[in-house]
Short mmCIF file of N, CA, C and O in Angstrom, two decimals:
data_model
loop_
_atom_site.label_atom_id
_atom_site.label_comp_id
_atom_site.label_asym_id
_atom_site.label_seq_id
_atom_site.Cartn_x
_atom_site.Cartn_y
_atom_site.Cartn_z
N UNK A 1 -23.13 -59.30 -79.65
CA UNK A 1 -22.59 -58.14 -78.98
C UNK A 1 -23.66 -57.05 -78.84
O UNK A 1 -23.59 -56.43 -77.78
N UNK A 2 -24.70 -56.67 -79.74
CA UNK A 2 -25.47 -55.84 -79.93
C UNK A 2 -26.63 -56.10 -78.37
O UNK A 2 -27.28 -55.34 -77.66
N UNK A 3 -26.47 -57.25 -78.40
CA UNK A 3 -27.92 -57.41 -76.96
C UNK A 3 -26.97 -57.62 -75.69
O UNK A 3 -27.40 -57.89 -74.57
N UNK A 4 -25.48 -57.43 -76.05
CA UNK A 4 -24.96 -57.21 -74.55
C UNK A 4 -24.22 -56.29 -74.19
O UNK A 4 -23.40 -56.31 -73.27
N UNK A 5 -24.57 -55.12 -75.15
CA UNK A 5 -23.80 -54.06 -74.47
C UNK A 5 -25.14 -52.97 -73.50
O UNK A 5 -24.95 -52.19 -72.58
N UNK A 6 -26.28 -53.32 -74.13
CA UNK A 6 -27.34 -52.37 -73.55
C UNK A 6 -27.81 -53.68 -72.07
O UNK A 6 -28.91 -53.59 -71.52
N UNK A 7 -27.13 -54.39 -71.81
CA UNK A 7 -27.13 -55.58 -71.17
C UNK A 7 -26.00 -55.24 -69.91
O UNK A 7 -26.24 -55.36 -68.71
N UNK A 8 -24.75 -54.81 -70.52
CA UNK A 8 -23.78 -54.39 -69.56
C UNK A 8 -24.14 -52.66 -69.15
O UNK A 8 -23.73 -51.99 -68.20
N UNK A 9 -24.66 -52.46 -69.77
CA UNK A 9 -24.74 -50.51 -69.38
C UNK A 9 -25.51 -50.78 -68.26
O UNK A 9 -24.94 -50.53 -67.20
N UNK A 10 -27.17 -51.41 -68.17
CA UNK A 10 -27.85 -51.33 -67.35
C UNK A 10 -27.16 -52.12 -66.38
O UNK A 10 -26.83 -51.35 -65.47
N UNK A 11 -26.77 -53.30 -66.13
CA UNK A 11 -26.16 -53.83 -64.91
C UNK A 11 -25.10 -53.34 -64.34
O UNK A 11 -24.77 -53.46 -63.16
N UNK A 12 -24.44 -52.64 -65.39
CA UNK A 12 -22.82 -52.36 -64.49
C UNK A 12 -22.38 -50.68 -64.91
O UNK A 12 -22.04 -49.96 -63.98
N UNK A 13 -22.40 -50.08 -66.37
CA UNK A 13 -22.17 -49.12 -66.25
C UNK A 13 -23.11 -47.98 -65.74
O UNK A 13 -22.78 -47.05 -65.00
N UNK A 14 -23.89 -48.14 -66.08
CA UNK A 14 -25.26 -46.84 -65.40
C UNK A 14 -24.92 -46.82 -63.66
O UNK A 14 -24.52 -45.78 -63.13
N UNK A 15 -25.14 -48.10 -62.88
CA UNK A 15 -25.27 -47.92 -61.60
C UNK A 15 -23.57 -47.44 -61.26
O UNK A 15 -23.26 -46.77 -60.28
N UNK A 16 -22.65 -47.94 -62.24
CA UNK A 16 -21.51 -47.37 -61.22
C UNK A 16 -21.01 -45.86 -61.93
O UNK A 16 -19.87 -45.46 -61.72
N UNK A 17 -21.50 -45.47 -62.36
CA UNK A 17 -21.37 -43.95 -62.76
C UNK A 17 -22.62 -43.50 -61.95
O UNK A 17 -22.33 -42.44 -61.39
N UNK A 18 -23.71 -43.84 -61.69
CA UNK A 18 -24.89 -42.93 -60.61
C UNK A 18 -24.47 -43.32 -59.05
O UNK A 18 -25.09 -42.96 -58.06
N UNK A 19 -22.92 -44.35 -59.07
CA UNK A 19 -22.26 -44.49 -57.64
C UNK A 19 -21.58 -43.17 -57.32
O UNK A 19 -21.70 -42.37 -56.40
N UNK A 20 -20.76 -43.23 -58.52
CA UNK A 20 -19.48 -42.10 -58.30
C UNK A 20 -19.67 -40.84 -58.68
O UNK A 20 -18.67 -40.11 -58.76
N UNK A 21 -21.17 -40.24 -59.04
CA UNK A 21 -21.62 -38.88 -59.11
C UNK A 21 -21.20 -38.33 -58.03
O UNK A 21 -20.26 -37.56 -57.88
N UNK A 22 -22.06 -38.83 -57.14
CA UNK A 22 -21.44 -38.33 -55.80
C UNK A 22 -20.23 -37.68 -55.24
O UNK A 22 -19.35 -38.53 -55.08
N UNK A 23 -19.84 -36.47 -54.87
CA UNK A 23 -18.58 -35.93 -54.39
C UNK A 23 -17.29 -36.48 -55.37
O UNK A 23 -16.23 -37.01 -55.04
N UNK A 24 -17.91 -36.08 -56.86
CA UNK A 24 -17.33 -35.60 -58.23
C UNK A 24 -16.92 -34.63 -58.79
O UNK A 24 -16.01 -34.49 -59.60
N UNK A 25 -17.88 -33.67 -58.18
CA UNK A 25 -17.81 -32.16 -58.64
C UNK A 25 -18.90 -31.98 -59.78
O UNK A 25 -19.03 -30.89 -60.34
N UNK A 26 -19.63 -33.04 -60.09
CA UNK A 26 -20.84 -32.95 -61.43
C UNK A 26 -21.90 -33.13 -60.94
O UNK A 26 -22.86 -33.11 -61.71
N UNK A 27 -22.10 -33.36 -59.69
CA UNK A 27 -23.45 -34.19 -59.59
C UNK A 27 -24.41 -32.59 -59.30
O UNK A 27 -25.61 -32.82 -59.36
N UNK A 28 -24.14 -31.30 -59.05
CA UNK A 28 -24.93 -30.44 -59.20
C UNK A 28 -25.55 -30.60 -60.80
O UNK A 28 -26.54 -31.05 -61.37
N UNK A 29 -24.35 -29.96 -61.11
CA UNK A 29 -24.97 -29.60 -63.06
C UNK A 29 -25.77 -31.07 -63.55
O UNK A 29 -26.91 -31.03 -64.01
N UNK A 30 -24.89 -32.55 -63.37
CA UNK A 30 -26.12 -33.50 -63.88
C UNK A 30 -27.61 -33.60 -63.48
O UNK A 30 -28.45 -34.20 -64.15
N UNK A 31 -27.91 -32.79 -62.02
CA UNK A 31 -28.89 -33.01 -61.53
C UNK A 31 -29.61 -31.59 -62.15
O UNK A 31 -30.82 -31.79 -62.27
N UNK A 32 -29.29 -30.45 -62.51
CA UNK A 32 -30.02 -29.49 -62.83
C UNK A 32 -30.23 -29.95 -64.39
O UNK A 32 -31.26 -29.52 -64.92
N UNK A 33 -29.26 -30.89 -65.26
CA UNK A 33 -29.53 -30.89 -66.60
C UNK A 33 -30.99 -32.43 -66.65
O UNK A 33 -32.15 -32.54 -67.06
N UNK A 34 -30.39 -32.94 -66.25
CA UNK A 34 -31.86 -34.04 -66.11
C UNK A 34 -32.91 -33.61 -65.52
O UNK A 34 -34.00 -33.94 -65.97
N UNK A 35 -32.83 -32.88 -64.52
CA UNK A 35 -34.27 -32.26 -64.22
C UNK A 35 -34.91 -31.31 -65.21
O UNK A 35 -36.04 -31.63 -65.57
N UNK A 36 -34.35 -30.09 -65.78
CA UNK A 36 -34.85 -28.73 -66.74
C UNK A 36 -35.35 -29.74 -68.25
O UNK A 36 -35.94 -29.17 -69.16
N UNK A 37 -35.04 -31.20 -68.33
CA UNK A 37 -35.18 -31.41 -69.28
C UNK A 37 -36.85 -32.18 -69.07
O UNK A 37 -37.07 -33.11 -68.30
N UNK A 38 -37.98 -31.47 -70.02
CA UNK A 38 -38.57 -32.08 -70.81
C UNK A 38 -38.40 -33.82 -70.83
O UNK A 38 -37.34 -34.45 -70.85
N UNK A 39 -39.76 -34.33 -70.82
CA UNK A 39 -39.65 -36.40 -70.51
C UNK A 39 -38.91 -36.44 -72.27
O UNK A 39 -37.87 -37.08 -72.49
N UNK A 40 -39.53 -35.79 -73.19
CA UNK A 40 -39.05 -36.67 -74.98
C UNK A 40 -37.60 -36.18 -74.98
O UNK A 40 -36.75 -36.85 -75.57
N UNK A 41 -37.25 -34.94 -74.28
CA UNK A 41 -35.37 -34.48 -73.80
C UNK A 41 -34.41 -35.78 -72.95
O UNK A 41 -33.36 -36.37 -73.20
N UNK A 42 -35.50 -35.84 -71.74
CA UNK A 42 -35.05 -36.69 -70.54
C UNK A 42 -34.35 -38.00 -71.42
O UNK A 42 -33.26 -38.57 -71.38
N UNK A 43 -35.62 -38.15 -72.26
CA UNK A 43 -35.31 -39.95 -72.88
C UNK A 43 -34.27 -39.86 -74.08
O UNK A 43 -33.80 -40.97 -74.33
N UNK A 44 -33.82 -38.92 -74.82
CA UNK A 44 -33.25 -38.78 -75.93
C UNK A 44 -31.81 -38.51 -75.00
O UNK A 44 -30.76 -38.94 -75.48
N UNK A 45 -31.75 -37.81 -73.67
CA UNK A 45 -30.39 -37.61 -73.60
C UNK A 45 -29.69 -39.23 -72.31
O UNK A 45 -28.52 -39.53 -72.05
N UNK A 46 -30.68 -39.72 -71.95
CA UNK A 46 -30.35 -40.80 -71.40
C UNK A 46 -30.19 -42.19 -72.30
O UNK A 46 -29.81 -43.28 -71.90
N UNK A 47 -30.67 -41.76 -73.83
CA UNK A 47 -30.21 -42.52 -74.70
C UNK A 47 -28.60 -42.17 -75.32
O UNK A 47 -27.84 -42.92 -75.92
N UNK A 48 -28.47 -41.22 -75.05
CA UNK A 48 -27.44 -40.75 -75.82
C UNK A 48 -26.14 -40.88 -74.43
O UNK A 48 -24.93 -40.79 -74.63
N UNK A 49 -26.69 -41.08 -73.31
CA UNK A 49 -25.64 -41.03 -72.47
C UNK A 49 -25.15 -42.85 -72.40
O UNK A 49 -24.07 -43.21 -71.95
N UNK A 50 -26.16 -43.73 -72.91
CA UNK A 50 -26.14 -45.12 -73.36
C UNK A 50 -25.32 -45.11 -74.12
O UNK A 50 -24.31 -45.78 -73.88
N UNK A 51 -25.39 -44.52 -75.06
CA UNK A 51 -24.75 -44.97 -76.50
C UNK A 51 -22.91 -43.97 -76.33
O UNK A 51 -21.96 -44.38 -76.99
N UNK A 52 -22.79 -42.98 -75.57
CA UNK A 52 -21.70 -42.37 -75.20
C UNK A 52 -20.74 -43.56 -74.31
O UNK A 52 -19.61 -43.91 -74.63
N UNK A 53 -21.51 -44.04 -73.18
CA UNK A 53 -21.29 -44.61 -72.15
C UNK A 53 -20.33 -46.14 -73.20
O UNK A 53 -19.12 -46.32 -73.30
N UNK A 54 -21.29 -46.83 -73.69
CA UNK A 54 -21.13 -47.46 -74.47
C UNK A 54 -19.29 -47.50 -74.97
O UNK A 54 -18.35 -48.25 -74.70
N UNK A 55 -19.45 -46.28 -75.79
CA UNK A 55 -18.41 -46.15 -76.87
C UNK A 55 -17.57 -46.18 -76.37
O UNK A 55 -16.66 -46.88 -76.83
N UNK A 56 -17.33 -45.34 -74.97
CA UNK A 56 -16.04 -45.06 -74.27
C UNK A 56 -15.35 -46.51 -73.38
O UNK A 56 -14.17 -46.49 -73.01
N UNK A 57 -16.20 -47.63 -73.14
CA UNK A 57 -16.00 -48.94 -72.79
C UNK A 57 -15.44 -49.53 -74.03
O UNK A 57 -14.36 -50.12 -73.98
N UNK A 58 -16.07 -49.41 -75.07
CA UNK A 58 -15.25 -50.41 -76.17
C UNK A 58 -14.27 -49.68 -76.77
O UNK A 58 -13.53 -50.22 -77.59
N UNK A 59 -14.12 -48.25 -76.42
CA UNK A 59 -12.45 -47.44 -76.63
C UNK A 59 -11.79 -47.90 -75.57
O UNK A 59 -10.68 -48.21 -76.00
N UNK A 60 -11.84 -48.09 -74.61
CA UNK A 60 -11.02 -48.43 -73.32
C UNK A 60 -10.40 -49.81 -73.67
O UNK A 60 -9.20 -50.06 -73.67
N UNK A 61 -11.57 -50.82 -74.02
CA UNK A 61 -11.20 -52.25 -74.45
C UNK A 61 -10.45 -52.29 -75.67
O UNK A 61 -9.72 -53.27 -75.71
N UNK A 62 -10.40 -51.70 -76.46
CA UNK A 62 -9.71 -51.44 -77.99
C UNK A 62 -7.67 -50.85 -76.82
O UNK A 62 -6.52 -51.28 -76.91
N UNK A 63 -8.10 -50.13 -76.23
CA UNK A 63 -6.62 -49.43 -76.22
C UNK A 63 -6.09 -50.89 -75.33
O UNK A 63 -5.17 -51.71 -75.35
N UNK A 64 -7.24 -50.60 -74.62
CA UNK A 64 -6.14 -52.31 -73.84
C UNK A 64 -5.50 -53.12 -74.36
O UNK A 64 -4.44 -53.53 -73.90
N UNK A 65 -6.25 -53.70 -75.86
CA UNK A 65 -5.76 -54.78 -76.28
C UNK A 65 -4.94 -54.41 -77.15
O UNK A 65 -4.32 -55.33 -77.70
N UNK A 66 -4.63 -52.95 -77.60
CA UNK A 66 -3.79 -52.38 -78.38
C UNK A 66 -2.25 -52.46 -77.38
O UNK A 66 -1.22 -53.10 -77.56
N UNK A 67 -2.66 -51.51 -76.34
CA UNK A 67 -1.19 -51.76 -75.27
C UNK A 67 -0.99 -53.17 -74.63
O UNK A 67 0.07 -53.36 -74.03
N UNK A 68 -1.51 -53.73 -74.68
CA UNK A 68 -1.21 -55.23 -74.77
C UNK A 68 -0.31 -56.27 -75.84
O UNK A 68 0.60 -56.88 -75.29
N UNK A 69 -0.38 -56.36 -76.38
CA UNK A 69 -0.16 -56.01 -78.14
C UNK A 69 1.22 -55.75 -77.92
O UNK A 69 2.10 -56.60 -77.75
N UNK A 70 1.37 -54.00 -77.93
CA UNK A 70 2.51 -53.42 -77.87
C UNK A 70 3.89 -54.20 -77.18
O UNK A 70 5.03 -54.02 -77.61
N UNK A 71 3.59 -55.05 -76.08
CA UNK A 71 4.01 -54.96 -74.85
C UNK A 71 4.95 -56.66 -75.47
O UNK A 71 6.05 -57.15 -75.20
N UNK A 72 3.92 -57.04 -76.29
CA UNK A 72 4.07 -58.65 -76.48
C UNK A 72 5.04 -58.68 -77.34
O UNK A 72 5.64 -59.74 -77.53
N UNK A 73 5.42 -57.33 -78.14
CA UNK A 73 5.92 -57.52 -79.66
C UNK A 73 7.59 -57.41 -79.06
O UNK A 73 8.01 -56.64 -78.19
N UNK A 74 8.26 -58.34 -79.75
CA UNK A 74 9.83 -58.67 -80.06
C UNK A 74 10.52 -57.03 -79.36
O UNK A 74 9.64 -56.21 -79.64
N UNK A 75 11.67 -56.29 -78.63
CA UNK A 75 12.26 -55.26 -79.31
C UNK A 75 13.06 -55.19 -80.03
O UNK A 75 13.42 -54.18 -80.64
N UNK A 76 13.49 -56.27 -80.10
CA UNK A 76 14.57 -56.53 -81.79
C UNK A 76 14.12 -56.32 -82.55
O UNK A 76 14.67 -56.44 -83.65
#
């Protein structure tokens, strides 16, 4: 799991979040905060937007299989 989540960010989550910046309402402020930043800033916060990006996919996958779950169980 460890060599396929920095595996799925670059193929699928990075490009479809730098799709839907666009006519978001963020793509000013993301573009003024990645630019004002410093390259050792640039790389520490595009790591951290990895590892954010990340978390919020395997919270999404966790609730799924949680309301999934839910859905399966007896109501008796």
């Amino acid at each position: 799991m460890e060599e396929f989540l920095p595996w799925l960010y670059t193929r699928y989550i990075y490009p479809y979040q730098e799709e839907h910046v666009l006519g978001s309402g963020y793509e000013m402020e993301l573009s003024l905060l990645e630019s004002n930043l410093v390259p050792e800033d640039r790389r520490n916060y595009a790591k951290s937007r990895e590892f954010f990006s990340l978390q919020a996919f395997l919270l999404g996958l966790r609730t799924g299989l949680g309301l999934a779950e839910s859905f399966r169980s007896d109501p008796d």
